[in-house]
Amino acid sequence: QIMLMQDFGSTILLCTPSYALNLAEVMEEEGIDPAALRLKCGLFGAEPWSESMRGEIEKKLKVSALDIYGLTEVIGPGVASECIEEKNGLHIFEDHFIAEIIDPSTGKVLPYGEAGELVFTTITKEAFPVIRYRTRDISRLTVSPCSCGRTHVRMDRISGRTDDMLIIRGVNVFPSQIESVLMTIEGVEPHYQLIISREGSLDLLEVQVEVGEAIFSDEIKGLETLARRIEHEIKDLLGVSSKVKLVEPKTIQRSEGKAKRVIDKRKL
Ligand SMILES: [Zn+2]
């Protein structure tokens, strides 16, 4: 990717924010000065990111880093984007999409400024239009004037989701999908926990899962083989790499209510 940017004199970079940081790290390792590239601006999306990450990317890649939003079911990236002037909320392209914020529990439309679930209707999309499509993403809309002069409504950076979907390296993952993989494997118990962390700029997913007594007392080699097999199946089905750690029966904390399946240590 770096070679391509050098050869073509790319001026815009569009990727996930974590990948942008990854590129910056590789450039640093290889002694490439980002200022020597022609990059002016980067549009980053498809995973949650923070203001501090923006600062980091801008410093390391020497670009203006803008937030872009979209969803596969609508058109992919490009439903909304920040303007370079304000970098404060993403202008929704209202000539193509009608945006609403609803209360996720009642479905009632909420006034501008209130946080709720983002809903889209497409105006120009053919063959696969969506009507009042619920994104599960939590945001707010604002119609206050923007210094860039655009009058399109702005949405806040996504602050969370109404369901338990995780975004790991830009891939959408539901804990229930991992669970379904685990449950097809003999000897694996239905007690697991997903631990997500960030090393450098990359998300790491660790799956801790209990195995039966018989398997756990088996040789280390057998456990290793089983762990690699589960990693392989998760990758195959969900397209996300993970590290599987098999643990002794009854080591994963039991909860009295809803099981705590996910520990997200990423500071976003
Ligand atoms: Zn603007």
XYZ file of N, CA and C and ligand atoms in Angstrom:
805
model
N 0.842 -1.219 0.000
C 0.000 0.000 0.000
C 0.865 1.252 0.000
N 1.931 1.216 0.757
C 2.804 2.401 0.831
C 3.470 2.641 -0.520
N 3.919 1.551 -1.151
C 4.540 1.663 -2.465
C 3.562 2.254 -3.485
N 2.303 1.792 -3.404
C 1.275 2.317 -4.309
C 1.088 3.812 -4.112
N 1.069 4.215 -2.840
C 0.883 5.643 -2.550
C 2.059 6.448 -3.085
N 3.255 5.864 -2.978
C 4.443 6.560 -3.490
C 4.391 6.642 -5.018
N 4.111 5.488 -5.664
C 4.135 5.435 -7.130
C 3.066 6.316 -7.776
N 1.868 6.298 -7.205
C 0.772 7.047 -7.827
C 0.611 8.461 -7.270
N 1.396 8.781 -6.279
C 1.263 10.102 -5.668
C -0.113 10.319 -5.077
N -0.632 9.276 -4.388
C -1.994 9.366 -3.823
C -2.131 10.578 -2.908
N -3.287 11.227 -3.001
C -3.524 12.381 -2.139
C -4.546 12.083 -1.039
N -5.350 11.032 -1.251
C -6.385 10.689 -0.261
C -6.220 9.223 0.145
N -6.329 8.974 1.427
C -6.265 7.602 1.938
C -7.613 7.261 2.550
N -8.166 6.126 2.168
C -9.461 5.698 2.710
C -9.321 4.287 3.263
N -9.418 4.150 4.565
C -9.292 2.819 5.191
C -9.822 2.883 6.625
N -9.585 1.838 7.374
C -9.989 1.888 8.789
C -8.925 2.699 9.545
N -9.309 3.364 10.624
C -8.312 4.139 11.377
C -7.173 3.272 11.912
N -7.478 2.045 12.312
C -6.401 1.202 12.841
C -5.415 0.831 11.742
N -5.929 0.664 10.526
C -5.024 0.345 9.423
C -4.145 1.548 9.073
N -4.709 2.748 9.209
C -3.929 3.961 8.944
C -2.758 4.049 9.911
N -3.022 3.723 11.177
C -1.944 3.765 12.160
C -0.911 2.685 11.876
N -1.402 1.566 11.400
C -0.512 0.480 11.030
C 0.426 0.918 9.898
N -0.151 1.592 8.907
C 0.664 2.112 7.795
C 1.727 3.083 8.318
N 1.309 3.940 9.254
C 2.237 4.924 9.812
C 3.404 4.225 10.511
N 3.076 3.143 11.209
C 4.128 2.414 11.923
C 5.115 1.771 10.951
N 4.573 1.189 9.880
C 5.447 0.560 8.880
C 6.337 1.619 8.222
N 5.748 2.787 7.940
C 6.555 3.859 7.329
C 7.704 4.244 8.244
N 7.387 4.306 9.529
C 8.409 4.687 10.488
C 9.531 3.631 10.501
N 9.126 2.372 10.529
C 10.121 1.282 10.541
C 11.002 1.306 9.301
N 10.406 1.654 8.178
C 11.151 1.615 6.924
C 11.803 2.950 6.582
N 11.710 3.883 7.510
C 12.368 5.165 7.294
C 11.733 6.016 6.202
N 10.415 5.833 6.008
C 9.730 6.652 4.996
C 9.075 7.840 5.688
N 9.354 9.030 5.222
C 8.766 10.224 5.820
C 7.387 10.469 5.205
N 6.326 10.414 6.024
C 4.977 10.600 5.467
C 4.824 11.950 4.758
N 5.604 12.932 5.199
C 5.511 14.260 4.579
C 5.999 14.222 3.132
N 6.812 13.206 2.803
C 7.318 13.081 1.434
C 6.257 12.501 0.492
N 5.191 11.924 1.058
C 4.081 11.442 0.225
C 3.219 12.652 -0.140
N 2.285 12.460 -1.069
C 1.437 13.612 -1.424
C 0.129 13.632 -0.629
N 0.009 12.741 0.353
C -1.250 12.636 1.098
C -1.676 13.971 1.707
N -2.949 14.307 1.504
C -3.473 15.536 2.099
C -4.499 15.205 3.173
N -5.250 14.155 2.882
C -6.422 13.927 3.707
C -6.697 12.427 3.792
N -7.250 12.011 4.908
C -7.629 10.613 5.063
C -9.074 10.519 5.521
N -9.810 9.575 4.959
C -11.180 9.312 5.394
C -11.166 7.952 6.068
N -11.545 7.949 7.335
C -11.411 6.713 8.096
C -12.744 6.315 8.716
N -13.042 5.040 8.621
C -14.311 4.575 9.176
C -14.334 3.073 9.302
N -15.535 2.520 9.435
C -15.809 1.085 9.550
C -15.457 0.482 10.896
N -14.972 1.297 11.813
C -14.776 0.818 13.186
C -14.805 2.034 14.110
N -15.134 1.801 15.386
C -15.189 2.953 16.295
C -13.793 3.538 16.524
N -13.698 4.848 16.551
C -12.418 5.487 16.876
C -12.663 6.779 17.606
N -11.622 7.274 18.251
C -11.795 8.395 19.172
C -11.080 9.632 18.673
N -11.317 10.736 19.380
C -10.626 11.996 19.077
C -9.125 11.827 19.259
N -8.710 11.068 20.278
C -7.273 10.928 20.502
C -6.628 10.132 19.374
N -7.380 9.200 18.814
C -6.856 8.439 17.690
C -6.731 9.354 16.467
N -7.660 10.280 16.332
C -7.566 11.242 15.233
C -6.242 12.031 15.344
N -5.985 12.504 16.579
C -4.765 13.272 16.815
C -3.525 12.474 16.443
N -3.546 11.232 16.843
C -2.429 10.317 16.588
C -2.200 10.139 15.080
N -3.283 9.883 14.348
C -3.168 9.675 12.899
C -2.677 10.956 12.213
N -3.226 12.091 12.639
C -2.839 13.352 11.993
C -1.367 13.651 12.224
N -0.903 13.340 13.426
C 0.495 13.604 13.773
C 1.414 12.656 12.998
N 1.040 11.374 12.996
C 1.935 10.379 12.405
C 1.912 10.363 10.881
N 0.728 10.589 10.287
C 0.645 10.496 8.823
C 0.692 11.872 8.147
N 0.660 12.913 8.965
C 0.669 14.286 8.445
C -0.469 14.529 7.443
N -1.677 14.126 7.863
C -2.865 14.348 7.043
C -3.969 14.922 7.922
N -5.012 15.445 7.292
C -6.234 15.760 8.007
C -7.028 14.469 8.077
N -7.404 14.036 9.265
C -8.116 12.765 9.399
C -9.600 13.021 9.620
N -10.428 12.550 8.692
C -11.870 12.774 8.780
C -12.610 11.466 8.997
N -13.729 11.578 9.693
C -14.565 10.416 9.973
C -15.559 10.232 8.825
N -15.675 9.010 8.348
C -16.649 8.719 7.294
C -17.557 7.606 7.817
N -18.817 7.664 7.411
C -19.772 6.663 7.911
C -20.546 6.054 6.750
N -20.812 4.790 6.888
C -21.652 4.123 5.899
C -21.980 2.739 6.403
N -22.848 2.049 5.700
C -23.136 0.678 6.095
C -23.390 -0.139 4.830
N -22.908 -1.351 4.877
C -22.962 -2.251 3.729
C -24.368 -2.326 3.143
N -25.376 -2.405 3.996
C -26.752 -2.575 3.523
C -27.242 -1.352 2.749
N -26.616 -0.206 2.967
C -27.053 1.001 2.274
C -26.184 1.248 1.033
N -24.945 1.683 1.211
C -24.029 1.747 0.060
C -22.590 1.462 0.461
N -22.371 1.103 1.715
C -20.991 1.046 2.196
C -20.584 2.454 2.584
N -19.273 2.719 2.642
C -18.843 4.043 3.096
C -19.380 5.150 2.200
N -19.694 6.309 2.773
C -20.140 7.428 1.944
C -21.566 7.873 2.218
N -22.161 7.388 3.303
C -23.494 7.867 3.664
C -23.360 9.256 4.323
N -22.260 9.423 5.050
C -22.007 10.696 5.729
C -20.506 10.872 5.899
N -20.075 12.109 5.953
C -18.655 12.362 6.173
C -18.448 13.706 6.844
N -17.386 13.805 7.613
C -17.047 15.091 8.210
C -16.520 16.019 7.127
N -16.656 17.319 7.381
C -16.037 18.287 6.469
C -14.683 18.639 7.068
N -13.777 19.047 6.187
C -12.410 19.335 6.626
C -12.356 20.624 7.453
N -13.358 21.505 7.246
C -13.372 22.786 7.948
C -13.652 22.644 9.440
N -14.629 21.797 9.792
C -15.045 21.719 11.201
C -14.643 20.435 11.905
N -14.632 19.331 11.174
C -14.348 18.014 11.781
C -15.185 17.833 13.044
N -16.434 18.191 12.939
C -17.294 18.131 14.115
C -18.672 17.641 13.690
N -18.813 16.338 13.620
C -20.072 15.768 13.161
C -19.986 15.494 11.672
N -20.694 14.463 11.233
C -20.613 14.042 9.834
C -21.839 14.528 9.073
N -21.611 15.271 7.993
C -22.726 15.708 7.159
C -23.321 14.488 6.456
N -24.631 14.321 6.607
C -25.303 13.204 5.927
C -25.739 13.686 4.545
N -25.476 12.913 3.515
C -25.822 13.326 2.155
C -27.334 13.195 1.945
N -28.021 14.259 2.395
C -29.484 14.217 2.423
C -30.146 14.261 1.045
N -29.336 14.516 0.011
C -29.920 14.423 -1.331
C -30.096 12.955 -1.719
N -29.487 12.045 -0.940
C -29.633 10.603 -1.203
C -30.292 9.823 -0.059
N -30.175 10.364 1.133
C -30.680 9.621 2.298
C -31.497 10.511 3.222
N -32.566 9.941 3.750
C -33.326 10.634 4.790
C -32.920 9.986 6.113
N -32.434 10.808 7.031
C -31.988 10.268 8.317
C -32.979 10.627 9.412
N -33.192 9.698 10.325
C -34.034 9.963 11.499
C -33.351 9.357 12.708
N -33.687 9.884 13.864
C -33.222 9.275 15.119
C -34.475 8.815 15.846
N -34.472 7.546 16.248
C -35.639 7.040 16.963
C -35.250 6.507 18.342
N -36.234 6.404 19.184
C -36.037 5.735 20.463
C -36.060 4.232 20.144
N -34.952 3.511 20.411
C -34.904 2.111 19.995
C -35.951 1.218 20.661
N -36.451 1.627 21.821
C -37.433 0.753 22.461
C -38.863 1.005 21.989
N -39.176 2.276 21.645
C -40.557 2.558 21.229
C -40.692 2.787 19.726
N -39.592 3.100 19.063
C -39.655 3.385 17.632
C -40.066 4.817 17.342
N -40.294 5.609 18.384
C -40.746 6.995 18.232
C -39.606 7.884 17.724
N -39.947 8.762 16.772
C -38.927 9.669 16.232
C -38.574 10.720 17.286
N -37.283 10.933 17.491
C -36.823 11.891 18.498
C -36.414 13.204 17.831
N -36.528 14.299 18.582
C -36.146 15.605 18.007
C -34.628 15.714 17.815
N -34.237 16.693 16.988
C -32.812 16.956 16.777
C -32.123 17.168 18.109
N -30.917 16.654 18.225
C -30.139 16.862 19.444
C -30.255 15.719 20.435
N -31.285 14.873 20.266
C -31.415 13.760 21.215
C -30.773 12.493 20.686
N -30.143 11.750 21.589
C -29.450 10.527 21.182
C -30.430 9.376 21.025
N -30.235 8.593 20.006
C -31.076 7.426 19.768
C -30.529 6.624 18.601
N -31.374 5.741 18.078
C -30.917 4.878 16.988
C -31.091 5.575 15.633
N -30.065 5.476 14.841
C -30.046 6.102 13.523
C -30.818 5.228 12.526
N -31.710 5.881 11.779
C -32.559 5.167 10.814
C -32.417 5.841 9.449
N -32.261 5.049 8.404
C -32.101 5.624 7.065
C -33.148 5.146 6.068
N -33.545 6.092 5.210
C -34.347 5.754 4.039
C -33.552 6.230 2.827
N -33.423 5.382 1.826
C -32.673 5.808 0.636
C -33.643 6.450 -0.353
N -33.179 7.508 -1.021
C -34.036 8.210 -1.979
C -33.702 7.807 -3.409
N -32.418 7.617 -3.674
C -31.987 7.412 -5.064
C -31.506 5.999 -5.354
N -31.394 5.184 -4.335
C -30.827 3.856 -4.525
C -31.799 2.963 -5.300
N -31.277 2.283 -6.312
C -32.135 1.417 -7.114
C -31.895 -0.050 -6.777
N -32.851 -0.883 -7.118
C -32.772 -2.342 -6.964
C -32.845 -2.817 -5.512
N -32.179 -2.104 -4.618
C -32.176 -2.540 -3.220
C -32.343 -1.324 -2.301
N -33.486 -0.649 -2.460
C -33.701 0.512 -1.593
C -33.986 0.052 -0.166
N -33.746 0.930 0.793
C -34.158 0.598 2.166
C -35.094 1.691 2.671
N -36.099 1.283 3.410
C -37.078 2.225 3.934
C -37.070 2.171 5.454
N -36.727 3.293 6.049
C -36.633 3.408 7.510
C -35.857 2.225 8.090
N -34.676 2.061 7.547
C -33.801 0.952 7.953
C -33.099 1.263 9.272
N -33.265 0.367 10.226
C -32.676 0.580 11.552
C -31.220 0.110 11.558
N -30.314 1.035 11.868
C -28.883 0.711 11.792
C -28.344 0.067 13.064
N -29.051 0.226 14.158
C -28.588 -0.180 15.506
C -27.477 0.729 16.025
N -27.058 1.686 15.229
C -26.009 2.609 15.670
C -26.634 3.777 16.437
N -25.990 4.152 17.527
C -26.485 5.249 18.353
C -25.778 6.549 17.974
N -26.570 7.568 17.686
C -25.998 8.867 17.316
C -26.992 9.976 17.660
N -26.662 11.186 17.228
C -27.534 12.346 17.406
C -27.464 13.160 16.135
N -28.530 13.859 15.807
C -28.498 14.713 14.617
C -28.508 16.176 15.037
N -27.788 16.992 14.282
C -27.845 18.416 14.554
C -28.020 19.192 13.253
N -28.843 20.251 13.325
C -29.068 21.085 12.139
C -28.422 22.457 12.314
N -27.598 22.597 13.355
C -26.966 23.909 13.554
C -26.016 24.178 12.383
N -25.900 25.467 11.993
C -25.105 25.792 10.805
C -23.637 25.383 10.980
N -23.023 25.015 9.873
C -21.627 24.576 9.905
C -20.790 25.603 9.147
N -19.585 25.860 9.638
C -18.743 26.898 9.020
C -18.334 26.570 7.584
N -18.492 25.299 7.186
C -18.116 24.929 5.816
C -19.170 25.401 4.811
N -20.350 25.783 5.316
C -21.398 26.275 4.431
C -22.388 25.203 3.997
N -22.048 23.956 4.245
C -22.988 22.897 3.870
C -24.194 22.957 4.801
N -25.359 22.689 4.240
C -26.566 22.769 5.065
C -27.086 21.381 5.444
N -26.407 20.338 4.970
C -26.853 18.981 5.308
C -26.729 18.708 6.813
N -27.703 18.004 7.318
C -27.744 17.658 8.743
C -26.459 16.898 9.117
N -26.009 17.137 10.338
C -24.820 16.412 10.789
C -25.182 15.360 11.832
N -24.490 14.237 11.790
C -24.664 13.207 12.827
C -23.399 13.149 13.673
N -23.581 12.868 14.952
C -22.438 12.698 15.858
C -21.721 11.407 15.527
N -20.453 11.371 15.851
C -19.695 10.132 15.826
C -20.527 9.049 16.540
N -20.554 7.839 15.990
C -21.354 6.761 16.584
C -20.856 6.476 18.008
N -21.783 6.502 18.962
C -21.326 6.337 20.345
C -21.528 4.915 20.856
N -22.212 4.096 20.095
C -22.404 2.726 20.540
C -23.440 2.053 19.673
N -23.872 0.869 20.090
C -24.880 0.145 19.328
C -25.986 -0.325 20.241
N -27.152 -0.567 19.666
C -28.257 -1.034 20.492
C -28.186 -2.553 20.669
N -27.313 -3.211 19.908
C -27.143 -4.655 20.115
C -25.711 -4.907 20.581
N -25.303 -6.165 20.594
C -23.987 -6.453 21.154
C -22.916 -6.657 20.080
N -23.144 -6.112 18.903
C -22.167 -6.309 17.838
C -20.834 -5.641 18.170
N -19.765 -6.353 17.883
C -18.425 -5.812 18.091
C -17.823 -5.531 16.724
N -16.949 -4.558 16.666
C -16.234 -4.334 15.412
C -14.759 -4.574 15.690
N -14.247 -5.630 15.093
C -12.857 -6.010 15.325
C -12.107 -5.932 14.001
N -11.136 -5.042 13.947
C -10.392 -4.784 12.695
C -11.328 -4.551 11.511
N -12.375 -3.811 11.761
C -13.297 -3.484 10.678
C -14.291 -4.578 10.339
N -14.210 -5.713 11.037
C -15.132 -6.821 10.749
C -16.226 -6.841 11.817
N -17.473 -6.952 11.384
C -18.578 -7.019 12.338
C -18.672 -8.422 12.933
N -18.660 -8.494 14.243
C -18.700 -9.800 14.902
C -19.732 -9.767 16.023
N -20.608 -10.747 16.032
C -21.535 -10.897 17.148
C -21.015 -12.028 18.037
N -21.023 -11.824 19.360
C -20.585 -12.902 20.246
C -21.322 -14.216 19.957
N -22.582 -14.108 19.554
C -23.359 -15.326 19.286
C -22.782 -16.132 18.113
N -22.094 -15.450 17.182
C -21.488 -16.175 16.059
C -20.306 -17.009 16.551
N -19.533 -16.424 17.466
C -18.396 -17.164 18.025
C -18.937 -18.342 18.818
N -20.007 -18.051 19.560
C -20.626 -19.108 20.367
C -21.059 -20.279 19.475
N -21.627 -19.963 18.327
C -22.106 -21.046 17.469
C -20.951 -21.893 16.933
N -19.796 -21.260 16.730
C -18.621 -22.034 16.305
C -18.185 -22.950 17.455
N -18.097 -22.373 18.644
C -17.633 -23.145 19.807
C -18.529 -24.352 20.073
N -19.829 -24.125 19.889
C -20.780 -25.174 20.239
C -20.777 -26.358 19.270
N -20.104 -26.207 18.134
C -20.037 -27.349 17.210
C -18.859 -28.250 17.555
N -18.046 -27.820 18.535
C -16.824 -28.582 18.821
C -16.974 -29.431 20.072
N -16.750 -30.685 19.880
C -16.951 -31.635 20.967
C -15.959 -31.401 22.110
N -16.439 -31.474 23.333
C -15.567 -31.306 24.493
C -15.491 -29.866 24.980
N -16.031 -28.938 24.183
C -16.002 -27.531 24.571
C -17.285 -27.213 25.348
N -17.120 -26.500 26.457
C -18.273 -26.182 27.310
C -18.877 -24.827 26.902
N -20.154 -24.611 27.225
C -20.771 -23.325 26.820
C -20.400 -22.151 27.721
N -19.166 -22.123 28.197
C -18.713 -21.004 29.028
C -17.516 -20.377 28.356
N -17.692 -19.161 27.930
C -16.604 -18.509 27.198
C -16.631 -17.012 27.448
N -15.529 -16.389 27.106
C -15.431 -14.951 27.244
C -14.555 -14.414 26.100
N -14.943 -13.286 25.568
C -14.168 -12.677 24.488
C -13.440 -11.468 25.068
N -12.141 -11.441 24.887
C -11.369 -10.319 25.408
C -10.748 -9.585 24.232
N -11.142 -8.332 24.084
C -10.635 -7.560 22.955
C -9.681 -6.513 23.478
N -8.513 -6.476 22.886
C -7.532 -5.478 23.296
C -6.917 -4.882 22.047
N -6.036 -3.961 22.259
C -5.407 -3.320 21.108
C -3.907 -3.301 21.349
N -3.177 -3.872 20.393
C -1.723 -3.867 20.505
C -1.211 -2.972 19.396
N -0.558 -1.885 19.773
C -0.178 -0.901 18.756
C -1.479 -0.365 18.197
N -1.728 -0.594 16.928
C -2.974 -0.082 16.359
C -3.894 -1.206 15.907
N -3.556 -2.434 16.268
C -4.386 -3.543 15.793
C -5.221 -4.157 16.912
N -6.461 -4.473 16.577
C -7.335 -5.128 17.546
C -6.950 -6.595 17.676
N -6.937 -7.077 18.912
C -6.667 -8.492 19.132
C -7.874 -9.114 19.819
N -8.267 -10.258 19.339
C -9.408 -10.958 19.931
C -8.922 -12.244 20.578
N -9.137 -12.343 21.882
C -8.807 -13.593 22.561
C -10.114 -14.268 22.972
N -10.223 -15.550 22.662
C -11.415 -16.304 23.034
C -10.998 -17.277 24.132
N -11.519 -17.052 25.325
C -11.238 -18.003 26.404
C -12.449 -18.909 26.514
N -12.202 -20.205 26.494
C -13.329 -21.119 26.577
C -12.973 -22.326 27.449
N -13.951 -22.759 28.207
C -13.722 -23.911 29.073
C -13.859 -25.202 28.273
N -13.007 -26.177 28.655
C -13.161 -27.499 28.047
C -13.455 -28.500 29.158
N -13.982 -29.626 28.791
C -14.328 -30.656 29.770
C -13.089 -31.186 30.489
N -13.323 -31.740 31.666
C -12.246 -32.283 32.511
C -11.347 -33.245 31.721
N -11.972 -34.147 30.979
C -11.230 -35.171 30.248
C -10.247 -34.549 29.266
N -10.699 -33.510 28.579
C -9.835 -32.857 27.591
C -8.748 -32.062 28.286
N -9.131 -31.385 29.373
C -8.160 -30.528 30.033
C -7.010 -31.332 30.634
N -7.296 -32.545 31.102
C -6.224 -33.338 31.706
C -5.400 -34.084 30.652
N -5.781 -33.925 29.414
C -5.052 -34.512 28.292
C -3.680 -33.824 28.152
N -2.841 -34.352 27.259
C -1.530 -33.723 27.070
C -1.688 -32.314 26.490
N -0.673 -31.495 26.718
C -0.644 -30.121 26.215
C -0.838 -30.107 24.701
N -0.216 -31.077 24.048
C -0.252 -31.107 22.582
C -1.696 -31.209 22.063
N -2.475 -32.051 22.749
C -3.866 -32.217 22.347
C -4.641 -30.920 22.500
N -4.365 -30.199 23.589
C -5.037 -28.925 23.854
C -4.661 -27.895 22.790
N -3.365 -27.889 22.462
C -2.879 -26.954 21.438
C -3.567 -27.196 20.098
N -3.653 -28.462 19.737
C -4.276 -28.821 18.459
C -5.725 -28.366 18.438
N -6.411 -28.586 19.550
C -7.822 -28.206 19.623
C -7.974 -26.678 19.514
N -7.085 -25.957 20.222
C -7.161 -24.495 20.192
C -6.949 -23.977 18.768
N -5.937 -24.522 18.073
C -5.657 -24.082 16.692
C -6.844 -24.391 15.789
N -7.493 -25.532 16.034
C -8.628 -25.918 15.208
C -9.778 -24.913 15.385
N -10.020 -24.503 16.629
C -11.099 -23.530 16.879
C -10.755 -22.194 16.214
N -9.482 -21.769 16.341
C -9.063 -20.505 15.701
C -9.331 -20.566 14.196
N -9.004 -21.698 13.617
C -9.180 -21.896 12.192
C -10.661 -21.794 11.802
N -11.509 -22.416 12.605
C -12.950 -22.394 12.288
C -13.546 -20.996 12.451
N -13.088 -20.254 13.455
C -13.585 -18.885 13.651
C -13.176 -18.033 12.448
N -11.914 -18.194 12.034
C -11.391 -17.421 10.896
C -12.191 -17.753 9.617
N -12.436 -19.048 9.455
C -13.169 -19.521 8.275
C -14.568 -18.933 8.191
N -15.253 -18.952 9.331
C -16.653 -18.542 9.336
C -16.831 -17.030 9.425
N -16.001 -16.369 10.255
C -16.224 -14.944 10.507
C -15.196 -14.038 9.848
N -14.112 -14.628 9.346
C -13.085 -13.818 8.694
C -12.276 -12.983 9.657
N -12.264 -13.386 10.920
C -11.494 -12.612 11.894
C -10.513 -13.558 12.618
N -9.274 -13.077 12.780
C -8.268 -13.895 13.451
C -8.438 -13.780 14.959
N -8.198 -14.864 15.664
C -8.331 -14.821 17.111
C -7.268 -15.696 17.740
N -7.147 -15.539 19.055
C -6.255 -16.411 19.803
C -7.159 -17.158 20.758
N -7.186 -18.475 20.651
C -8.063 -19.265 21.512
C -7.269 -19.815 22.694
N -7.813 -19.607 23.880
C -7.161 -20.120 25.085
C -8.142 -21.058 25.772
N -7.769 -22.333 25.887
C -8.641 -23.300 26.537
C -8.360 -23.265 28.030
N -9.404 -23.150 28.812
C -9.202 -23.051 30.263
C -9.923 -24.185 30.989
N -9.496 -24.396 32.208
C -10.057 -25.458 33.057
C -11.548 -25.258 33.301
N -12.255 -26.356 33.524
C -13.672 -26.198 33.841
C -13.863 -25.268 35.051
N -14.904 -24.464 34.992
C -15.313 -23.551 36.080
C -14.346 -22.403 36.366
N -13.510 -22.037 35.387
C -12.625 -20.894 35.646
C -13.245 -19.589 35.167
N -14.159 -19.662 34.222
C -14.765 -18.418 33.745
C -15.893 -18.026 34.688
N -15.800 -16.800 35.144
C -16.748 -16.315 36.142
C -18.194 -16.475 35.678
N -19.003 -17.030 36.587
C -20.424 -17.198 36.277
C -21.161 -15.937 36.721
N -22.121 -15.548 35.952
C -22.847 -14.352 36.381
C -24.254 -14.745 36.784
N -24.870 -13.870 37.574
C -26.211 -14.186 38.043
C -27.272 -13.733 37.060
N -26.923 -12.740 36.281
C -27.874 -12.271 35.270
C -27.384 -12.642 33.899
N -27.288 -11.614 33.084
C -26.805 -11.798 31.726
C -25.303 -12.089 31.795
N -24.882 -13.141 31.112
C -23.470 -13.504 31.153
C -22.615 -12.386 30.564
N -21.503 -12.124 31.222
C -20.594 -11.112 30.679
C -19.669 -11.809 29.686
N -20.053 -11.735 28.432
C -19.320 -12.447 27.391
C -18.145 -11.664 26.848
N -18.214 -10.351 26.992
C -17.228 -9.523 26.304
C -16.503 -8.606 27.275
N -15.184 -8.612 27.193
C -14.408 -7.618 27.933
C -13.638 -6.830 26.880
N -14.036 -5.602 26.710
C -13.403 -4.779 25.680
C -12.418 -3.841 26.358
N -11.134 -4.128 26.176
C -10.112 -3.322 26.855
C -9.595 -2.191 25.973
N -10.159 -2.078 24.766
C -9.694 -1.012 23.883
C -10.140 0.321 24.445
N -9.266 1.280 24.448
C -9.656 2.608 24.947
C -10.076 3.444 23.754
N -11.369 3.423 23.483
C -11.846 4.134 22.294
C -12.544 5.424 22.680
Zn -19.334 21.277 7.594
